[in-house]
Each structure stands twice: as structure tokens, then as C-alpha cells.
């Protein structure tokens, strides 16, 4: 039996840290592990394929560097390295749909709502409005407030 994966979208939003901290706590307390999804959207430079390929190569290197930095935190919190998932997609929702469809070990998607009165955030709003469409798969989505403190997360997770 495989350990369940808590999938977190590794983006640059301020609320990402709350989602990551919560997923790490839940993974540690339930014997699961964390998977980090980093989405690379297509390069808009279309004139020369060599330039586009170089831009995409650099974007991948940056994504790997960001995930490596996050891995240190995940290891410190859970004792296990995270799984890295880097996807090229038109948007985060499309990448998420593909990743969830491809990996049955992903058991919970952890998102954090935006902070500062900006609404829940585009992905949370999209899921709330359109629902979760993973094909025939049912996947729980945990939405945590993006401004939870470490103490509040420890109490909840």
C-alpha cells in the first residue's frame, strides 16, 4: 500500500506557505507525504523556436531551484523529501487536472485562500464555481485560510 499524497500547488502566492505548512503537518500526522506541483506556462515568445526553447529551459531550471528550496522545509517538517511535479500547461487548472488524473496516489489537494480581502483566489474560486472535474475520480480539496499561523495549523492538522 502506498502512502497517500497531499498535493500542494507551489506557486508564488503569499498564501502558498499556509497550504504547504498545513499539508506537511497532515502528512506527518497521517503517515503521508507531500507532492509539490509547479506549473510552467508557455513562453509567449513565438518568433524563433530556439529562443522559445531557451526560455522554457530557463523556466524549468527556475522551477527546479524553487522546488529544491521548498524541499528543505518539507524535509524539516515531515522527515521525508517531497515529490516534485513540474508540468508545462496553459494554466494551473489544466496542469492540476492532468496531474490528478495521472496519479491515483494523490488523495488530497491542499489549497489556501487568499489573504487581505482579495477573495478566495483564482483557483479556489474556479473550483467553487465550476466544481472539481477529475474525470471519474473523486478527490477531496482542503482549503485553509491563507493567513493561518503556525500555532493554528498545528492545532488543526
Tab-separated table of C-alpha atoms in Angstrom:
chain	number	residue	atom	x	y	z
A	1	UNK	CA	0.000	0.000	0.000
A	2	UNK	CA	1.382	3.408	-0.945
A	3	UNK	CA	1.396	6.409	1.333
A	4	UNK	CA	-1.194	8.991	0.436
A	5	UNK	CA	-0.008	12.152	-1.218
A	6	UNK	CA	-1.041	15.634	-0.220
A	7	UNK	CA	-0.739	17.739	-3.376
A	8	UNK	CA	0.148	21.414	-2.994
A	9	UNK	CA	0.457	23.863	-5.873
A	10	UNK	CA	3.853	25.504	-5.477
A	11	UNK	CA	3.225	28.998	-6.745
A	12	UNK	CA	4.458	32.434	-5.749
A	13	UNK	CA	1.317	33.494	-3.898
A	14	UNK	CA	1.599	34.696	-0.298
A	15	UNK	CA	-0.883	32.064	0.852
A	16	UNK	CA	1.142	29.170	-0.572
A	17	UNK	CA	3.138	28.900	2.667
A	18	UNK	CA	-0.033	28.235	4.678
A	19	UNK	CA	-1.065	25.453	2.291
A	20	UNK	CA	2.418	23.932	2.431
A	21	UNK	CA	2.657	24.084	6.220
A	22	UNK	CA	-0.790	22.511	6.584
A	23	UNK	CA	-0.020	19.735	4.061
A	24	UNK	CA	3.261	18.964	5.838
A	25	UNK	CA	1.541	18.730	9.214
A	26	UNK	CA	-1.212	16.475	7.840
A	27	UNK	CA	1.306	14.278	6.012
A	28	UNK	CA	3.380	13.895	9.170
A	29	UNK	CA	0.403	13.104	11.390
A	30	UNK	CA	-1.150	10.592	8.963
A	31	UNK	CA	1.930	8.882	7.537
A	32	UNK	CA	1.525	10.503	4.133
A	33	UNK	CA	3.849	12.631	2.090
A	34	UNK	CA	3.799	15.903	0.186
A	35	UNK	CA	3.846	16.379	-3.571
A	36	UNK	CA	4.597	19.837	-4.954
A	37	UNK	CA	3.201	20.896	-8.327
A	38	UNK	CA	4.958	23.716	-10.136
A	39	UNK	CA	3.307	24.863	-13.365
A	40	UNK	CA	5.256	26.375	-16.226
A	41	UNK	CA	3.017	28.309	-18.558
A	42	UNK	CA	4.001	28.547	-22.240
A	43	UNK	CA	6.536	31.131	-23.297
A	44	UNK	CA	4.881	33.930	-25.246
A	45	UNK	CA	7.909	34.499	-27.470
A	46	UNK	CA	6.879	32.821	-30.718
A	47	UNK	CA	9.282	34.209	-33.334
A	48	UNK	CA	12.168	31.763	-33.097
A	49	UNK	CA	11.829	28.277	-31.724
A	50	UNK	CA	15.394	28.336	-30.373
A	51	UNK	CA	14.638	31.381	-28.244
A	52	UNK	CA	11.381	29.829	-27.021
A	53	UNK	CA	13.208	26.602	-26.137
A	54	UNK	CA	15.828	28.567	-24.199
A	55	UNK	CA	13.131	30.457	-22.303
A	56	UNK	CA	11.407	27.159	-21.454
A	57	UNK	CA	14.722	25.607	-20.360
A	58	UNK	CA	15.383	28.551	-18.061
A	59	UNK	CA	11.836	28.363	-16.678
A	60	UNK	CA	12.349	24.674	-15.889
A	61	UNK	CA	15.668	25.406	-14.128
A	62	UNK	CA	13.984	28.126	-12.076
A	63	UNK	CA	11.125	25.770	-11.185
A	64	UNK	CA	13.593	23.094	-10.071
A	65	UNK	CA	15.505	25.619	-7.955
A	66	UNK	CA	12.314	26.847	-6.275
A	67	UNK	CA	11.205	23.287	-5.536
A	68	UNK	CA	14.613	22.374	-4.115
A	69	UNK	CA	14.377	25.298	-1.718
A	70	UNK	CA	10.872	24.213	-0.668
A	71	UNK	CA	12.113	20.640	-0.210
A	72	UNK	CA	14.294	21.728	2.703
A	73	UNK	CA	11.211	22.949	4.546
A	74	UNK	CA	9.201	19.808	3.735
A	75	UNK	CA	12.010	17.520	4.935
A	76	UNK	CA	12.347	19.510	8.158
A	77	UNK	CA	8.594	19.305	8.778
A	78	UNK	CA	7.865	15.724	7.692
A	79	UNK	CA	11.181	13.887	7.724
A	80	UNK	CA	10.668	12.907	4.078
A	81	UNK	CA	11.538	14.620	0.806
A	82	UNK	CA	8.595	15.832	-1.268
A	83	UNK	CA	7.760	14.572	-4.704
A	84	UNK	CA	8.316	17.189	-7.402
A	85	UNK	CA	5.867	17.526	-10.276
A	86	UNK	CA	6.728	20.084	-12.940
A	87	UNK	CA	4.129	20.497	-15.684
A	88	UNK	CA	4.029	22.601	-18.802
A	89	UNK	CA	0.420	23.713	-19.260
A	90	UNK	CA	-1.660	26.655	-20.436
A	91	UNK	CA	-2.817	27.281	-16.868
A	92	UNK	CA	-2.700	25.842	-13.371
A	93	UNK	CA	-6.147	24.263	-13.556
A	94	UNK	CA	-5.236	22.314	-16.725
A	95	UNK	CA	-1.985	21.098	-15.144
A	96	UNK	CA	-3.806	20.142	-11.968
A	97	UNK	CA	-6.426	18.180	-13.891
A	98	UNK	CA	-3.704	16.234	-15.713
A	99	UNK	CA	-1.631	15.514	-12.600
A	100	UNK	CA	-4.607	14.302	-10.587
A	101	UNK	CA	-5.825	12.115	-13.457
A	102	UNK	CA	-2.355	10.576	-13.890
A	103	UNK	CA	-1.595	9.810	-10.233
A	104	UNK	CA	-4.102	7.783	-8.190
A	105	UNK	CA	-1.892	8.100	-5.083
A	106	UNK	CA	-2.831	11.783	-4.783
A	107	UNK	CA	-5.535	11.635	-2.137
A	108	UNK	CA	-5.977	15.253	-1.061
A	109	UNK	CA	-5.455	18.609	-2.773
A	110	UNK	CA	-4.471	21.324	-0.299
A	111	UNK	CA	-5.120	24.933	-1.298
A	112	UNK	CA	-5.025	28.147	0.688
A	113	UNK	CA	-7.465	31.005	0.306
A	114	UNK	CA	-6.083	34.442	-0.488
A	115	UNK	CA	-5.390	36.868	2.325
A	116	UNK	CA	-6.155	40.523	2.677
A	117	UNK	CA	-9.717	40.658	1.339
A	118	UNK	CA	-8.759	39.756	-2.224
A	119	UNK	CA	-11.346	36.993	-2.410
A	120	UNK	CA	-10.541	33.296	-2.166
A	121	UNK	CA	-8.012	33.297	-5.015
A	122	UNK	CA	-8.482	32.334	-8.654
A	123	UNK	CA	-8.055	28.578	-8.297
A	124	UNK	CA	-10.236	28.271	-5.194
A	125	UNK	CA	-12.892	30.466	-6.849
A	126	UNK	CA	-12.726	28.394	-10.025
A	127	UNK	CA	-13.163	25.132	-8.132
A	128	UNK	CA	-16.029	26.599	-6.095
A	129	UNK	CA	-17.752	27.893	-9.221
A	130	UNK	CA	-17.122	25.099	-11.708
A	131	UNK	CA	-16.632	22.188	-9.364
A	132	UNK	CA	-13.843	19.683	-9.364
A	133	UNK	CA	-13.630	17.811	-12.656
A	134	UNK	CA	-11.094	15.000	-12.441
A	135	UNK	CA	-12.931	12.623	-14.746
A	136	UNK	CA	-14.353	9.707	-12.779
A	137	UNK	CA	-12.127	10.403	-9.806
A	138	UNK	CA	-13.301	11.944	-6.547
A	139	UNK	CA	-10.654	13.950	-4.753
A	140	UNK	CA	-11.158	15.917	-1.538
A	141	UNK	CA	-9.987	19.520	-1.588
A	142	UNK	CA	-8.875	21.128	1.655
A	143	UNK	CA	-8.940	24.929	1.598
A	144	UNK	CA	-7.137	26.540	4.504
A	145	UNK	CA	-7.155	30.240	5.328
A	146	UNK	CA	-4.009	31.743	3.861
A	147	UNK	CA	-3.222	33.700	6.996
A	148	UNK	CA	-3.168	30.815	9.490
A	149	UNK	CA	-0.301	30.987	11.951
A	150	UNK	CA	1.994	28.045	12.669
A	151	UNK	CA	0.234	27.549	16.008
A	152	UNK	CA	-3.210	27.476	14.366
A	153	UNK	CA	-2.014	24.995	11.751
A	154	UNK	CA	-0.523	22.784	14.462
A	155	UNK	CA	-3.843	22.859	16.279
A	156	UNK	CA	-5.842	21.958	13.147
A	157	UNK	CA	-3.579	19.422	11.492
